[in-house]
Coordinates of C-alpha atoms in Angstrom, one line a residue:
M336 CA 19.2 -18.8 22.5
S337 CA 16.8 -18.3 25.0
T338 CA 15.4 -14.9 26.4
V339 CA 15.3 -14.5 30.1
P340 CA 11.8 -15.2 31.5
S341 CA 9.0 -12.4 32.1
S342 CA 9.4 -10.5 35.1
S343 CA 5.7 -11.3 35.8
N344 CA 6.6 -14.6 36.8
S345 CA 9.1 -13.5 39.4
F346 CA 7.0 -15.5 41.5
L347 CA 7.3 -18.6 40.5
P348 CA 11.1 -20.9 41.5
T349 CA 13.8 -20.2 39.1
E350 CA 13.8 -24.0 38.0
L351 CA 10.3 -23.5 36.7
Q352 CA 11.0 -20.5 35.1
T353 CA 13.7 -21.8 33.1
A354 CA 11.9 -25.3 32.4
V355 CA 8.7 -23.9 31.3
L356 CA 8.8 -20.4 31.0
G357 CA 11.9 -19.8 29.0
G358 CA 11.8 -17.7 26.3
S359 CA 12.3 -18.1 22.2
E360 CA 15.3 -17.9 19.5
S361 CA 13.8 -15.4 17.1
I362 CA 12.4 -17.0 14.1
P363 CA 13.5 -14.8 10.7
E364 CA 10.5 -12.9 9.3
S365 CA 11.3 -14.3 5.7
T366 CA 9.6 -18.0 7.6
P367 CA 6.2 -19.1 6.2
I368 CA 3.4 -19.0 8.8
I369 CA 0.9 -22.2 9.5
K370 CA -2.4 -21.3 7.7
G371 CA -4.8 -23.8 6.1
Y372 CA -7.7 -22.7 3.6
A373 CA -10.3 -20.4 4.6
F374 CA -13.6 -21.7 2.9
P375 CA -16.3 -19.4 2.4
P376 CA -19.7 -19.3 4.0
P377 CA -22.0 -22.3 3.2
P378 CA -25.0 -21.7 1.1
S379 CA -27.5 -19.9 3.3
S380 CA -30.9 -22.4 1.8
A381 CA -30.8 -25.1 -0.6
S382 CA -31.8 -23.3 -3.2
S383 CA -29.0 -20.5 -2.8
S384 CA -26.6 -19.8 -5.7
S385 CA -25.2 -16.6 -4.3
S386 CA -23.3 -17.6 -2.3
S387 CA -19.2 -17.6 -3.1
S388 CA -17.8 -20.9 -4.3
V389 CA -14.5 -22.9 -3.2
D390 CA -11.8 -21.5 -4.9
Y391 CA -9.6 -25.0 -5.1
E392 CA -6.3 -23.1 -6.5
L393 CA -5.9 -21.5 -3.2
L394 CA -7.0 -24.8 -1.6
L395 CA -4.0 -26.1 -3.4
D396 CA -1.7 -22.8 -2.6
A397 CA -2.9 -22.8 1.1
M398 CA -1.2 -26.7 1.3
L399 CA 2.5 -25.1 1.3
T400 CA 1.6 -23.2 5.0
T401 CA -0.8 -26.1 6.2
G402 CA 2.1 -28.7 7.6
F403 CA 2.9 -32.3 7.7
Q404 CA 2.5 -34.1 4.6
A405 CA -0.1 -31.2 2.6
T406 CA 3.5 -28.7 2.8
H407 CA 5.3 -31.5 1.7
F408 CA 2.6 -32.4 -1.2
A409 CA 2.8 -28.5 -2.2
M410 CA 7.1 -28.9 -2.6
A411 CA 6.3 -31.9 -4.8
C412 CA 4.5 -29.6 -6.9
D413 CA 7.1 -26.8 -6.9
E414 CA 9.6 -29.2 -7.8
V415 CA 7.5 -30.8 -10.9
T416 CA 7.0 -27.4 -11.8
R417 CA 11.1 -26.9 -11.4
M418 CA 11.2 -30.1 -13.7
L419 CA 8.5 -28.7 -16.6
T420 CA 9.8 -25.1 -17.3
W421 CA 13.4 -25.7 -16.9
R422 CA 15.5 -24.8 -20.1
L423 CA 19.3 -24.8 -20.9
S424 CA 18.5 -21.6 -21.8
Q425 CA 18.3 -20.4 -18.6
E426 CA 21.5 -21.6 -17.7
D427 CA 24.6 -19.2 -17.4
L428 CA 27.3 -21.1 -19.5
E429 CA 30.0 -18.2 -19.5
N430 CA 30.3 -17.5 -15.8
T431 CA 30.3 -20.7 -13.5
Q432 CA 31.9 -23.9 -13.5
E433 CA 29.2 -25.4 -14.6
G434 CA 27.8 -23.6 -17.3
L435 CA 31.6 -23.9 -18.7
E436 CA 31.7 -27.9 -18.4
M437 CA 27.5 -27.3 -20.1
K438 CA 29.7 -25.1 -23.2
E439 CA 32.4 -27.5 -23.5
A440 CA 29.6 -30.8 -24.1
L441 CA 27.6 -29.0 -26.0
R442 CA 30.6 -28.2 -28.6
D443 CA 30.1 -29.9 -32.2
T444 CA 26.2 -31.1 -31.3
E445 CA 23.1 -30.0 -32.4
F446 CA 22.4 -27.7 -29.2
E447 CA 25.6 -26.0 -29.7
D448 CA 23.8 -22.7 -31.3
P449 CA 22.1 -20.8 -28.5
A450 CA 19.0 -20.2 -30.3
T451 CA 18.4 -23.8 -29.6
H452 CA 18.7 -23.6 -26.4
N453 CA 15.0 -22.9 -25.1
D454 CA 14.0 -26.3 -27.1
V455 CA 16.4 -28.6 -24.3
R456 CA 14.0 -29.6 -22.0
T457 CA 14.5 -31.5 -18.7
K458 CA 13.9 -35.5 -19.3
I459 CA 11.2 -36.7 -17.2
F460 CA 11.0 -40.8 -15.9
L461 CA 8.3 -41.9 -14.3
G462 CA 7.7 -44.9 -12.5
C463 CA 4.8 -46.7 -11.2
T464 CA 4.0 -50.2 -9.3
S465 CA 1.0 -51.9 -10.9
N466 CA -1.3 -51.6 -8.7
L467 CA -2.0 -48.0 -9.5
I468 CA -2.2 -49.2 -13.4
S469 CA -5.8 -51.2 -11.2
S470 CA -6.9 -48.2 -10.2
G471 CA -8.1 -45.1 -11.6
V472 CA -4.7 -43.5 -11.4
R473 CA -4.4 -45.2 -14.4
E474 CA -5.9 -42.4 -16.8
S475 CA -3.5 -39.4 -15.2
I476 CA -1.2 -41.8 -16.4
R477 CA -2.3 -42.0 -19.5
Y478 CA -2.5 -38.6 -19.6
L479 CA 0.8 -37.7 -19.2
C480 CA 1.7 -40.3 -22.1
Q481 CA -0.8 -39.3 -24.5
H482 CA 0.3 -35.7 -24.7
K483 CA 4.1 -36.6 -24.4
L484 CA 4.3 -35.0 -20.9
I485 CA 7.0 -38.0 -20.1
D486 CA 10.2 -39.0 -21.7
V487 CA 10.8 -42.6 -20.2
L488 CA 8.5 -44.7 -18.0
V489 CA 9.1 -47.8 -16.0
T490 CA 6.3 -50.3 -14.3
T491 CA 6.1 -53.9 -13.0
A492 CA 4.8 -56.8 -15.1
G493 CA 1.2 -56.2 -14.0
G494 CA 1.2 -52.1 -14.8
I495 CA 1.9 -53.5 -18.1
E496 CA -0.6 -55.8 -18.2
E497 CA -3.6 -54.4 -16.3
D498 CA -3.4 -51.6 -18.9
L499 CA -3.8 -53.8 -21.7
I500 CA -6.6 -56.2 -19.7
K501 CA -8.3 -53.2 -19.0
C502 CA -8.7 -52.4 -22.9
M503 CA -11.1 -56.2 -22.9
A504 CA -12.9 -56.4 -20.0
P505 CA -13.7 -53.5 -16.8
T506 CA -12.0 -53.9 -13.1
Y507 CA -14.5 -52.9 -10.6
V508 CA -15.0 -51.9 -6.9
G509 CA -14.9 -54.1 -4.2
D510 CA -14.1 -54.1 -0.8
F511 CA -11.5 -54.4 0.9
N512 CA -13.3 -56.8 3.8
L513 CA -14.1 -59.2 1.3
K514 CA -13.0 -62.9 1.9
G515 CA -10.3 -64.5 -0.3
K516 CA -12.2 -67.8 0.6
E517 CA -16.0 -66.8 -1.0
L518 CA -13.6 -64.7 -3.5
R519 CA -11.9 -67.9 -5.0
P520 CA -14.8 -70.0 -5.9
K521 CA -16.5 -67.5 -7.9
G522 CA -13.7 -67.0 -9.7
L523 CA -13.0 -63.2 -8.5
N524 CA -9.6 -61.3 -7.9
R525 CA -9.1 -58.9 -5.4
I526 CA -7.0 -56.1 -5.2
G527 CA -7.2 -54.2 -2.4
N528 CA -10.8 -52.6 -2.4
L529 CA -10.8 -53.8 -6.3
L530 CA -12.6 -56.5 -8.1
L531 CA -11.0 -58.8 -11.4
P532 CA -13.0 -60.9 -13.0
N533 CA -10.7 -64.5 -13.8
D534 CA -12.6 -63.9 -16.8
N535 CA -10.8 -61.0 -17.7
Y536 CA -7.2 -62.9 -18.2
C537 CA -9.0 -65.7 -20.2
K538 CA -9.6 -62.3 -22.6
F539 CA -6.3 -61.1 -22.3
E540 CA -4.4 -65.1 -22.8
D541 CA -7.1 -65.7 -26.3
W542 CA -5.6 -61.7 -27.3
L543 CA -1.8 -62.1 -26.2
M544 CA -1.2 -66.3 -27.9
P545 CA -1.8 -64.9 -31.1
I546 CA 0.4 -62.2 -30.9
L547 CA 3.4 -64.3 -28.8
D548 CA 2.9 -66.7 -32.1
A549 CA 3.8 -64.1 -34.5
M550 CA 6.7 -62.7 -31.9
L551 CA 8.0 -66.0 -32.3
K552 CA 8.0 -66.3 -36.1
E553 CA 9.6 -62.9 -36.5
Q554 CA 12.6 -64.1 -34.2
R555 CA 13.0 -67.5 -36.0
E556 CA 13.1 -66.3 -39.4
D557 CA 13.6 -62.8 -39.4
G558 CA 16.2 -63.1 -36.4
V559 CA 14.1 -60.6 -34.9
L560 CA 15.9 -59.4 -31.2
W561 CA 13.2 -58.7 -28.2
T562 CA 13.5 -56.9 -25.1
P563 CA 11.4 -56.4 -22.3
S564 CA 10.9 -52.9 -24.3
R565 CA 10.2 -53.9 -27.3
M566 CA 7.6 -56.2 -26.8
I567 CA 5.7 -54.0 -24.7
R568 CA 6.2 -51.4 -27.5
R569 CA 4.3 -54.3 -29.9
L570 CA 1.8 -54.8 -27.2
G571 CA 0.8 -50.9 -27.6
K572 CA 0.9 -50.8 -31.6
E573 CA -1.6 -54.5 -31.1
I574 CA -4.0 -53.0 -28.4
N575 CA -4.9 -50.0 -30.6
H576 CA -7.1 -48.7 -28.0
E577 CA -6.8 -44.8 -27.2
E578 CA -7.5 -45.9 -23.5
S579 CA -4.5 -47.8 -23.1
I580 CA -1.2 -46.0 -21.7
Y581 CA 1.3 -48.6 -23.6
Y582 CA -1.0 -47.2 -27.0
W583 CA 0.2 -43.8 -26.6
C584 CA 3.9 -44.8 -25.7
Y585 CA 3.9 -46.4 -28.8
K586 CA 2.3 -43.8 -31.0
N587 CA 4.5 -41.0 -29.0
D588 CA 8.0 -43.1 -29.2
I589 CA 7.5 -42.8 -25.2
P590 CA 10.1 -46.1 -24.1
V591 CA 9.0 -48.6 -21.7
Y592 CA 11.5 -50.7 -19.4
C593 CA 9.8 -53.6 -17.5
P594 CA 12.6 -55.7 -16.5
S595 CA 10.5 -58.0 -14.4
I596 CA 8.3 -58.5 -17.2
T597 CA 7.7 -62.2 -16.4
D598 CA 6.6 -61.8 -12.8
G599 CA 3.0 -61.7 -13.6
S600 CA -0.2 -62.7 -16.1
I601 CA 2.3 -61.9 -18.9
G602 CA 4.6 -64.0 -17.5
D603 CA 2.2 -67.1 -17.3
M604 CA 1.5 -66.1 -20.7
L605 CA 5.1 -67.0 -21.5
Y606 CA 5.1 -69.7 -19.9
F607 CA 1.6 -71.6 -21.3
H608 CA 3.6 -70.6 -24.9
T609 CA 6.5 -72.6 -24.1
F610 CA 4.4 -75.7 -24.6
K611 CA 3.0 -74.7 -27.5
S612 CA 6.2 -73.6 -28.9
G613 CA 7.8 -77.1 -28.4
V614 CA 10.0 -76.4 -25.0
D615 CA 9.5 -79.5 -23.2
D616 CA 12.8 -79.9 -21.2
D617 CA 15.8 -77.8 -19.9
A618 CA 18.1 -79.0 -22.8
N619 CA 15.8 -77.0 -25.1
L620 CA 16.0 -73.7 -23.0
G621 CA 19.2 -72.5 -25.1
G622 CA 17.7 -72.9 -28.3
Q623 CA 15.1 -70.8 -30.7
T624 CA 12.4 -73.2 -29.6
H625 CA 10.5 -70.5 -27.5
I626 CA 10.7 -66.8 -27.3
V627 CA 13.7 -64.6 -25.7
L628 CA 13.8 -61.5 -24.0
D629 CA 17.2 -60.0 -24.0
I630 CA 17.1 -57.9 -20.7
V631 CA 20.8 -57.0 -20.9
R632 CA 20.3 -54.9 -24.3
D633 CA 17.1 -53.3 -22.6
I634 CA 19.3 -52.0 -19.4
R635 CA 21.9 -50.5 -21.9
S636 CA 18.8 -48.7 -23.4
M637 CA 17.6 -47.4 -19.8
N638 CA 21.0 -46.5 -18.6
N639 CA 21.6 -44.9 -21.7
E640 CA 18.6 -42.8 -21.1
S641 CA 19.8 -41.0 -18.5
V642 CA 23.9 -41.3 -19.5
T643 CA 23.4 -39.7 -23.6
C644 CA 21.6 -36.9 -21.6
K645 CA 25.6 -35.6 -20.1
C646 CA 25.5 -32.7 -18.7
W647 CA 23.9 -30.1 -19.8
R648 CA 20.3 -31.7 -20.2
R649 CA 18.8 -31.9 -16.8
T650 CA 17.2 -35.2 -15.5
G651 CA 13.8 -35.5 -13.4
A652 CA 12.3 -38.5 -11.4
I653 CA 8.6 -38.9 -10.4
I654 CA 8.5 -42.7 -8.8
L655 CA 4.8 -42.9 -7.6
G656 CA 5.7 -46.5 -5.1
G657 CA 8.7 -48.3 -4.5
G658 CA 10.0 -51.3 -5.4
L659 CA 12.0 -52.5 -8.7
P660 CA 10.2 -49.1 -10.4
K661 CA 12.2 -46.9 -8.2
H662 CA 15.4 -48.4 -7.9
H663 CA 15.5 -48.9 -11.8
I664 CA 15.2 -45.1 -12.3
C665 CA 17.3 -44.1 -9.5
N666 CA 20.3 -46.4 -10.8
A667 CA 19.5 -45.2 -14.3
N668 CA 20.2 -41.4 -13.1
L669 CA 22.9 -42.7 -11.1
M670 CA 25.0 -43.2 -14.4
R671 CA 25.4 -39.5 -14.9
N672 CA 25.4 -38.9 -11.1
G673 CA 22.2 -38.3 -10.3
A674 CA 18.7 -36.8 -11.6
D675 CA 18.5 -33.0 -11.0
F676 CA 15.0 -33.3 -9.8
A677 CA 12.7 -36.0 -8.0
V678 CA 10.0 -36.6 -6.3
F679 CA 9.0 -39.5 -4.3
L680 CA 5.1 -40.4 -3.4
N681 CA 4.4 -43.7 -1.5
T682 CA 3.2 -44.7 1.9
A683 CA 6.9 -46.8 2.6
Q684 CA 8.9 -46.1 5.7
E685 CA 12.8 -46.7 6.2
F686 CA 13.2 -47.9 9.5
D687 CA 13.6 -51.4 7.5
G688 CA 16.6 -50.6 5.5
S689 CA 14.2 -51.2 2.1
D690 CA 14.5 -49.1 -1.0
S691 CA 11.0 -48.4 -1.1
G692 CA 10.8 -46.5 2.0
A693 CA 14.8 -45.1 1.4
K694 CA 14.3 -40.9 1.3
P695 CA 16.1 -38.7 -1.4
D696 CA 19.1 -38.3 0.7
E697 CA 19.2 -41.7 0.7
A698 CA 19.7 -41.7 -2.7
V699 CA 21.8 -38.6 -2.5
S700 CA 24.6 -40.8 -1.2
W701 CA 24.4 -43.0 -3.8
G702 CA 25.4 -40.5 -6.2
K703 CA 21.7 -41.2 -7.8
I704 CA 20.3 -38.1 -6.9
K705 CA 22.5 -34.7 -7.1
M706 CA 23.8 -32.8 -3.8
E707 CA 22.6 -30.2 -4.5
A708 CA 19.1 -31.1 -5.7
R709 CA 16.3 -30.3 -3.6
P710 CA 14.4 -33.5 -3.6
V711 CA 10.7 -34.0 -2.2
K712 CA 9.4 -37.4 -0.3
V713 CA 5.9 -37.1 0.0
H714 CA 4.3 -40.1 2.6
G715 CA 1.6 -40.7 1.3
E716 CA -1.1 -43.0 -1.4
A717 CA -0.9 -42.1 -4.4
T718 CA -4.7 -42.6 -5.5
L719 CA -5.5 -39.6 -3.6
L720 CA -2.0 -37.5 -4.1
F721 CA -1.2 -38.0 -7.5
P722 CA -4.3 -36.9 -9.8
L723 CA -4.0 -33.4 -7.3
L724 CA -0.3 -33.1 -9.1
V725 CA -1.1 -34.0 -12.3
A726 CA -3.7 -30.7 -11.7
R727 CA -1.6 -28.9 -10.2
T728 CA 1.2 -29.5 -12.3
F729 CA 1.4 -30.8 -15.9
A730 CA -2.3 -29.9 -16.6
K731 CA -2.0 -26.5 -15.8
I732 CA 1.6 -26.0 -17.1
G733 CA 1.7 -28.2 -19.7
R734 CA 5.2 -28.8 -21.3
W735 CA 5.9 -26.4 -23.8

């Protein structure tokens, strides 16, 4: 309720006092006040070394009270911190309904003993689109996989192959304004302001084809049932390169799901391989003359990543970008009535009704995020923000 306008303005018409100079409701004293980071004075001279330096910890702290997406970024860091620090030992298993349900679900499991509860951590799902693997965000994601800071990774076909290709040849900085009609004759492919020589894909084909030969042989002779995740694990093993995300996923037994694995260069190579393996018409497509990838087995495995957590283990989702990785992770968490923690980081808008731009509250309506969760969406570009988020959370807190 507005307060009465000040009597010092009594000379103004009443309608002006009401429309322009009306009073305000009081704001609770605990409400944060907008205030950004106060930079120290700059050096007094080029050779000066006495001036105080920027405190990047305080700079990141100040984002919470900066407003707009800086505040959302700080909230996202807090949400990831909650993911990393949650332990089953924090739950009250005696005096709350949820706690009693957890205790009952723990019965006859390896975690029934309270002494083990500090070992039960949040299962963290990370989703990313392929452009982020093409960019330098790849190194941030590799860091998370190398140090077992996430539990499940979901990406697209490009998110697989771009990592593997970078182990063979580099991606270069280009320009958004480079013309496609000038790049095409030069054999240069553009991803935003990145450049990938076509030779990179030729090297990838030379590397991948013998692996596909071996996979087909194992399928025919040993009855190996390939799934996209099992294929990705094999590729991670074969690349044997410490700069690779999927090498570390293989080493650390982190499952990687990609139901769209044919939608990229890997799909091209699988198509090319059918000519080599003997598929020449649709009549042969039901046989064993080509590599078969079972996506049904993978959707069972992916959903079970969530379901097997049951009610006594929290799940968290960190999703960079939209599209398939976003929906695949959210839908898997639907199977357990929603994720406990969630951070979305993308530039998509919700006005077109796409899942990519949907805010977390829409996922709550589907049961993909729990009703009592505190999810955060940051409207921003991941190459700017995700390395900062990793520095602020995973690299600072760790997992153990």
